[in-house]
XYZ file of C-alpha atoms in Angstrom:
441
model
C -0.054 0.060 0.077
C 1.760 2.994 -1.335
C 0.809 6.722 -1.819
C 0.567 7.586 -5.391
C 3.214 10.182 -6.110
C 1.539 11.517 -9.097
C -1.455 12.909 -7.130
C 0.120 15.286 -4.521
C -2.411 18.044 -4.739
C -4.023 18.578 -1.301
C -7.680 19.611 -1.045
C -8.571 21.442 2.120
C -11.466 19.490 3.517
C -14.244 22.009 4.400
C -14.985 22.494 8.216
C -18.610 22.682 9.133
C -19.450 25.927 11.102
C -22.798 24.521 12.303
C -25.403 21.968 11.452
C -25.884 21.286 7.772
C -29.368 21.621 6.064
C -29.399 20.611 2.461
C -30.904 18.611 -0.229
C -28.352 16.661 -2.334
C -29.166 15.068 -5.612
C -26.846 12.095 -5.681
C -25.858 10.711 -9.164
C -26.904 7.304 -10.334
C -25.659 3.951 -8.996
C -22.469 2.649 -10.482
C -23.278 -1.010 -9.578
C -26.764 -0.628 -11.430
C -25.272 1.388 -14.331
C -22.460 -1.209 -15.158
C -24.741 -4.181 -14.701
C -27.355 -2.446 -16.851
C -24.662 -2.035 -19.623
C -23.577 -5.568 -19.613
C -27.135 -6.894 -19.819
C -28.181 -4.382 -22.619
C -25.011 -5.338 -24.409
C -26.049 -9.026 -24.317
C -29.686 -8.544 -25.118
C -31.278 -9.612 -28.440
C -32.812 -5.956 -28.931
C -31.797 -2.424 -28.275
C -32.487 -0.968 -24.837
C -32.317 2.396 -22.953
C -30.413 3.194 -19.803
C -31.874 6.386 -18.147
C -29.991 8.530 -15.743
C -26.944 6.512 -15.944
C -23.905 7.463 -13.782
C -21.061 9.112 -15.791
C -18.029 8.512 -13.842
C -14.665 6.851 -14.534
C -15.841 3.300 -13.696
C -18.857 3.553 -16.038
C -17.154 5.331 -18.763
C -14.524 2.531 -18.771
C -17.268 0.039 -18.921
C -19.083 1.815 -21.807
C -15.674 2.274 -23.660
C -14.844 -1.436 -23.202
C -18.182 -2.543 -24.697
C -17.774 -0.134 -27.706
C -14.476 -1.672 -28.262
C -16.075 -4.991 -28.666
C -18.530 -3.712 -31.107
C -21.482 -2.782 -28.976
C -23.280 0.578 -29.964
C -23.766 2.941 -27.050
C -25.265 6.415 -28.028
C -25.539 9.130 -25.454
C -28.439 11.461 -25.623
C -31.919 11.898 -24.015
C -34.470 9.395 -23.471
C -37.259 8.781 -26.013
C -39.702 11.043 -24.167
C -37.036 13.860 -23.651
C -36.947 13.054 -19.893
C -33.182 13.541 -19.375
C -29.861 12.078 -20.083
C -29.959 8.408 -21.359
C -27.752 5.953 -23.168
C -29.218 4.010 -25.998
C -27.458 0.543 -26.195
C -27.542 -1.249 -29.389
C -26.330 -4.867 -29.308
C -24.273 -6.237 -32.086
C -21.993 -9.249 -32.785
C -19.328 -8.949 -30.131
C -15.869 -9.036 -31.841
C -12.025 -8.628 -31.353
C -9.327 -7.955 -31.548
C -9.679 -5.217 -28.893
C -7.902 -3.906 -25.905
C -9.951 -3.044 -22.734
C -8.660 -0.573 -20.109
C -10.305 -1.632 -16.825
C -8.751 1.254 -14.758
C -9.132 0.017 -11.297
C -12.806 -0.952 -11.645
C -13.699 -4.364 -10.158
C -16.960 -4.569 -12.318
C -15.044 -3.969 -15.429
C -12.192 -6.412 -14.830
C -14.582 -9.221 -13.596
C -17.834 -8.748 -15.630
C -16.331 -8.421 -18.960
C -14.003 -11.471 -19.411
C -17.153 -13.639 -19.617
C -18.559 -11.289 -22.194
C -15.266 -11.451 -24.122
C -15.511 -15.246 -24.147
C -18.681 -14.697 -26.333
C -16.823 -12.358 -28.762
C -15.394 -13.426 -32.076
C -11.541 -12.838 -31.615
C -9.038 -11.947 -28.826
C -9.909 -9.256 -26.182
C -6.821 -8.034 -24.109
C -7.554 -6.690 -20.558
C -5.265 -4.263 -18.810
C -5.552 -1.433 -16.234
C -4.028 0.698 -13.550
C -1.000 -0.710 -11.416
C -3.228 -1.468 -8.516
C -5.557 -3.611 -10.799
C -2.735 -6.065 -11.111
C -2.926 -6.890 -7.500
C -6.711 -7.534 -7.425
C -7.864 -11.111 -7.494
C -9.311 -12.458 -10.678
C -8.659 -16.062 -10.327
C -12.318 -16.993 -9.567
C -13.416 -15.619 -13.096
C -10.480 -16.957 -14.945
C -10.474 -20.609 -13.506
C -14.208 -20.604 -13.952
C -14.179 -19.603 -17.687
C -11.541 -22.166 -18.410
C -13.757 -24.851 -16.770
C -16.527 -23.658 -18.899
C -14.523 -23.956 -22.170
C -12.879 -20.426 -22.609
C -9.175 -20.020 -23.707
C -7.396 -17.261 -21.616
C -3.943 -16.313 -21.477
C -2.566 -14.870 -18.125
C 0.454 -14.920 -16.179
C 2.825 -13.602 -18.753
C 4.273 -11.271 -16.183
C 4.632 -14.046 -13.703
C 1.375 -13.251 -11.968
C -1.215 -15.752 -12.936
C -4.786 -15.213 -11.980
C -4.507 -11.514 -12.473
C -4.198 -8.747 -15.016
C -2.939 -8.336 -17.602
C -4.776 -11.230 -19.623
C -6.204 -11.967 -23.028
C -9.506 -13.859 -23.595
C -9.560 -15.526 -26.902
C -13.278 -15.413 -27.741
C -14.766 -18.242 -29.913
C -18.156 -16.597 -30.604
C -19.816 -18.918 -28.011
C -19.225 -20.677 -24.700
C -20.594 -24.031 -23.734
C -21.179 -23.036 -20.166
C -22.601 -25.553 -17.627
C -21.647 -26.261 -14.073
C -18.678 -24.742 -12.347
C -17.397 -24.447 -8.762
C -15.499 -21.192 -7.644
C -14.335 -19.771 -4.319
C -15.938 -16.309 -4.392
C -15.014 -15.432 -0.802
C -12.637 -12.673 -1.921
C -15.259 -11.084 -4.118
C -19.066 -11.577 -4.778
C -18.207 -9.997 -8.324
C -16.897 -13.547 -9.297
C -20.548 -14.867 -8.956
C -22.152 -11.960 -10.614
C -19.697 -11.951 -13.545
C -20.666 -15.530 -14.480
C -24.517 -14.923 -13.934
C -24.765 -11.801 -16.020
C -23.309 -13.543 -19.140
C -24.850 -17.046 -18.328
C -27.985 -16.590 -20.428
C -25.881 -16.402 -23.522
C -23.955 -19.581 -22.754
C -25.088 -22.672 -24.746
C -26.011 -24.669 -21.497
C -26.538 -21.523 -19.332
C -24.458 -21.766 -16.033
C -24.684 -23.177 -12.612
C -22.409 -21.461 -10.298
C -21.640 -23.284 -6.982
C -19.643 -21.226 -4.384
C -17.161 -23.326 -2.383
C -15.252 -21.578 0.349
C -15.816 -19.285 3.368
C -18.805 -17.004 3.629
C -19.662 -14.912 0.660
C -19.318 -11.003 1.105
C -21.625 -8.481 -0.455
C -24.458 -10.697 -0.829
C -26.750 -7.503 -1.795
C -24.782 -7.080 -4.864
C -25.545 -10.653 -5.951
C -29.243 -10.167 -5.214
C -28.922 -7.057 -7.386
C -27.482 -9.105 -10.345
C -30.246 -11.695 -9.895
C -33.137 -8.895 -9.881
C -31.719 -7.313 -12.988
C -31.306 -10.546 -14.815
C -35.040 -11.391 -14.181
C -36.151 -8.000 -15.270
C -34.429 -8.718 -18.522
C -36.336 -12.035 -18.947
C -33.733 -14.403 -17.564
C -34.780 -17.488 -15.485
C -32.599 -17.624 -12.311
C -32.755 -20.133 -9.543
C -31.172 -18.910 -6.227
C -30.631 -20.128 -2.683
C -33.168 -17.583 -1.447
C -35.957 -19.114 -3.711
C -35.554 -22.737 -2.070
C -32.632 -23.737 -4.111
C -29.324 -25.323 -2.767
C -27.305 -23.050 -0.419
C -24.520 -21.141 -2.477
C -25.857 -22.319 -5.876
C -27.155 -20.202 -8.597
C -28.532 -21.445 -11.909
C -29.159 -19.414 -15.011
C -31.138 -20.968 -17.915
C -29.845 -20.175 -21.469
C -32.108 -17.803 -23.406
C -32.321 -14.407 -24.928
C -32.261 -11.353 -22.895
C -34.800 -8.663 -23.534
C -33.955 -4.983 -24.264
C -35.052 -2.891 -21.277
C -35.914 0.754 -20.587
C -34.167 1.012 -17.219
C -33.983 4.006 -14.956
C -30.878 3.981 -12.689
C -31.400 4.610 -8.996
C -29.344 7.052 -7.017
C -26.147 5.467 -5.755
C -27.003 5.011 -2.025
C -23.457 4.162 -1.143
C -22.336 7.449 -2.537
C -25.087 9.041 -0.412
C -23.221 7.925 2.749
C -20.824 11.023 3.113
C -23.913 13.423 2.954
C -25.881 11.313 5.322
C -22.756 11.209 7.686
C -22.639 14.991 7.445
C -26.074 15.329 8.894
C -25.042 12.917 11.750
C -21.761 14.462 12.478
C -23.050 18.075 12.430
C -26.453 17.468 14.097
C -28.059 18.656 10.958
C -30.476 17.473 8.152
C -29.882 16.222 4.750
C -32.447 15.010 2.048
C -31.546 12.759 -0.615
C -34.446 12.712 -3.277
C -35.493 9.648 -5.090
C -34.323 7.237 -2.422
C -36.168 3.966 -3.464
C -38.636 2.290 -1.262
C -37.274 -1.108 -2.288
C -33.796 -1.828 -3.362
C -30.997 -4.315 -3.477
C -28.260 -1.636 -3.155
C -26.052 -2.194 0.026
C -26.298 1.506 0.771
C -29.796 1.208 2.021
C -28.297 -0.342 5.205
C -27.152 3.222 6.085
C -30.721 3.892 7.243
C -30.355 1.421 10.099
C -26.685 1.781 10.838
C -26.622 5.574 10.942
C -29.803 5.564 13.125
C -28.049 3.266 15.589
C -25.131 5.730 15.655
C -27.412 8.583 16.741
C -29.642 9.923 14.014
C -33.075 9.495 12.616
C -34.482 9.101 9.182
C -37.763 9.437 7.269
C -38.591 7.810 3.834
C -41.218 9.453 1.877
C -42.200 9.606 -1.852
C -39.958 12.621 -2.226
C -36.743 10.773 -0.791
C -34.879 10.030 2.458
C -34.423 12.648 4.984
C -31.733 12.033 7.683
C -31.429 14.042 10.688
C -28.614 14.029 13.310
C -29.201 14.607 17.091
C -25.878 16.395 17.811
C -24.656 13.008 19.429
C -22.639 10.244 17.559
C -22.565 6.806 19.208
C -20.184 3.977 18.579
C -21.388 0.956 17.127
C -20.650 -3.049 17.005
C -21.731 -4.055 13.618
C -21.096 -6.815 11.056
C -20.600 -5.216 7.639
C -19.989 -8.290 5.714
C -22.859 -7.752 3.401
C -22.085 -3.945 3.019
C -18.280 -3.748 3.205
C -18.147 -0.824 0.792
C -19.776 1.286 3.649
C -16.832 0.618 5.934
C -14.601 3.776 5.212
C -17.458 6.148 5.835
C -18.664 4.285 8.971
C -15.110 4.206 10.312
C -14.784 7.985 9.756
C -18.010 8.456 11.818
C -16.914 6.102 14.558
C -13.715 8.061 14.917
C -15.865 11.144 15.960
C -18.287 9.078 18.150
C -18.621 9.235 22.028
C -17.973 5.563 22.577
C -15.787 2.806 20.895
C -16.963 0.849 17.683
C -16.113 -2.441 16.244
C -16.558 -3.118 12.623
C -16.558 -6.823 11.754
C -16.952 -9.143 8.858
C -14.755 -7.208 6.239
C -11.449 -8.978 5.896
C -12.115 -8.994 2.071
C -11.587 -5.102 2.212
C -7.786 -5.865 2.068
C -8.368 -6.848 -1.803
C -10.545 -3.751 -2.626
C -9.128 -0.597 -4.489
C -6.519 -0.419 -1.684
C -6.116 -2.421 1.555
C -8.860 -0.335 2.976
C -8.408 -1.693 6.560
C -4.657 -0.867 6.704
C -5.347 2.517 5.038
C -8.094 3.541 7.414
C -5.909 2.624 10.518
C -2.864 4.520 9.242
C -4.795 7.631 8.176
C -7.047 8.008 11.159
C -4.310 7.257 13.525
C -2.032 9.938 11.878
C -4.711 12.377 12.784
C -4.514 11.388 16.424
C -6.961 8.486 16.295
C -6.795 5.206 17.903
C -7.722 2.389 15.417
C -6.452 -1.247 15.548
C -6.896 -3.749 12.787
C -8.566 -7.123 13.770
C -8.506 -10.392 11.889
C -11.653 -9.257 9.940
C -12.267 -5.603 10.675
C -11.325 -2.557 12.899
C -11.675 -1.426 16.419
C -12.046 2.170 16.822
C -11.617 4.165 20.210
C -12.495 7.680 19.680
C -9.806 10.215 20.622
C -9.566 14.086 19.896
C -8.319 14.338 16.379
C -6.205 17.098 14.772
C -5.604 18.361 11.246
C -3.173 16.785 8.895
C -2.836 15.148 5.354
C -5.419 12.201 4.752
C -4.079 10.046 2.027
C -6.510 8.186 -0.433
C -4.369 5.610 -2.081
C -6.336 6.165 -5.237
C -9.581 5.056 -3.431
C -12.727 7.052 -3.820
C -14.110 5.798 -0.531
C -10.951 6.792 1.415
C -11.296 10.358 0.057
C -14.926 10.770 1.276
C -14.045 9.204 4.530
C -11.438 11.978 4.997
C -14.054 14.689 4.175
C -16.389 13.378 6.732
C -13.730 13.853 9.356
C -12.771 17.180 8.048
C -16.269 18.404 8.899
C -15.621 18.095 12.601
C -11.747 18.504 12.701
C -10.127 21.772 11.231
C -7.158 21.481 8.965
C -7.679 18.122 7.319
C -6.335 17.983 3.809
C -7.143 15.316 1.305
C -4.638 14.025 -0.877
C -5.996 13.349 -4.488
C -9.653 14.177 -3.902
C -10.042 13.754 -7.694
C -10.031 9.932 -7.112
C -13.862 10.361 -6.174
C -14.574 10.849 -9.886
C -14.273 6.943 -9.975
C -17.986 6.784 -8.822
C -18.950 10.222 -7.739
C -18.178 13.004 -10.302
C -18.095 16.524 -8.889
C -17.809 15.417 -5.287
C -15.945 18.628 -4.013
C -18.803 20.773 -5.701
C -21.466 18.654 -4.179
C -19.889 18.787 -0.738
C -19.355 22.487 -0.975
C -23.001 22.970 -2.067
C -24.264 20.974 0.893
C -22.351 23.301 3.226
C -23.618 26.356 1.260
C -19.997 27.319 0.312
């Protein structure tokens, strides 16, 4: 875990002079946008993706699909209701090169798509992407009949790699260990309807993290006409089956990214203020919906109406003992709030965060402690004992959620400077402007 020397610009995190009172329009969900793009690209007919997120990760996904021959036209929806992408499926083809950046959804969801292409597709990305595990997808695709070249640099099971698409894939039954990333399961399910035999994915290993993301994948597949059998529907534990068949072109409206709403809700909690996020869905598979419960336990209250979610802080922030295994991406923001609480916190079930954009557990420990905190790593999480914090540089390690965690702390601690706040563009474009607008700056 190293600080990127190319991003040394420091952003003074705004300090809140009082309780915030704001309405924040959070951009669309990265997870929904990128799943929607993949499903639309594999469909039998064109579809629309309304209110898509335009961020680094989603633009990388769109560019990758275009490189493989998919038409993606940017404009407004058919009724003029706002920005939308028209996705026009076509014969997937290579040769092509895909830049995954450091996007887990791109590096894991697209190799199965590439196996369906006619020709070779090469995958490469940021230096950190070489360290992120891909073995679950690579090994599974080989077992299902794909030809993949990896390990040319002595690092098998990771980027860079080339998928030699044969125009189709047999599919069938496969066992994988997805304990390091639920995206291994989602990757195979998303392309499964296009495999000749469909796919049966059997997870073998320790507990699966981030289950809401798998439920999101299943719900979106079913909305496109796919038949999916799941453990929740009375099937075998840790087994998912997708029947082969055509996917329908959809007219999909992307929900706001609830995980990206986290720093704004945290601002209400930390300052004793009030923040409204419009269009918060009444039912969703997004992990960020858990913030309603978690932040309420930490001292706030929330009200969900047809207009959206309003979260109100009480002026007190309490510690929490919580299992975050299903919602690990929320850990950095929760850790930031916990560092400002009036009692200790234990965050459990997130050992897999050591394999995310950076080793998030080590990064949070180091950066909060360097501001005067008292954070210790456990086998599967963090223990946080609140202490008076002071200003200083908060490094991001090219991780968008580290940057927003530092901004949360900066609300209550003067003099915090965020290194490379621009990394938030990965999933939350214009974060500094949204943050300043919330504070009325």
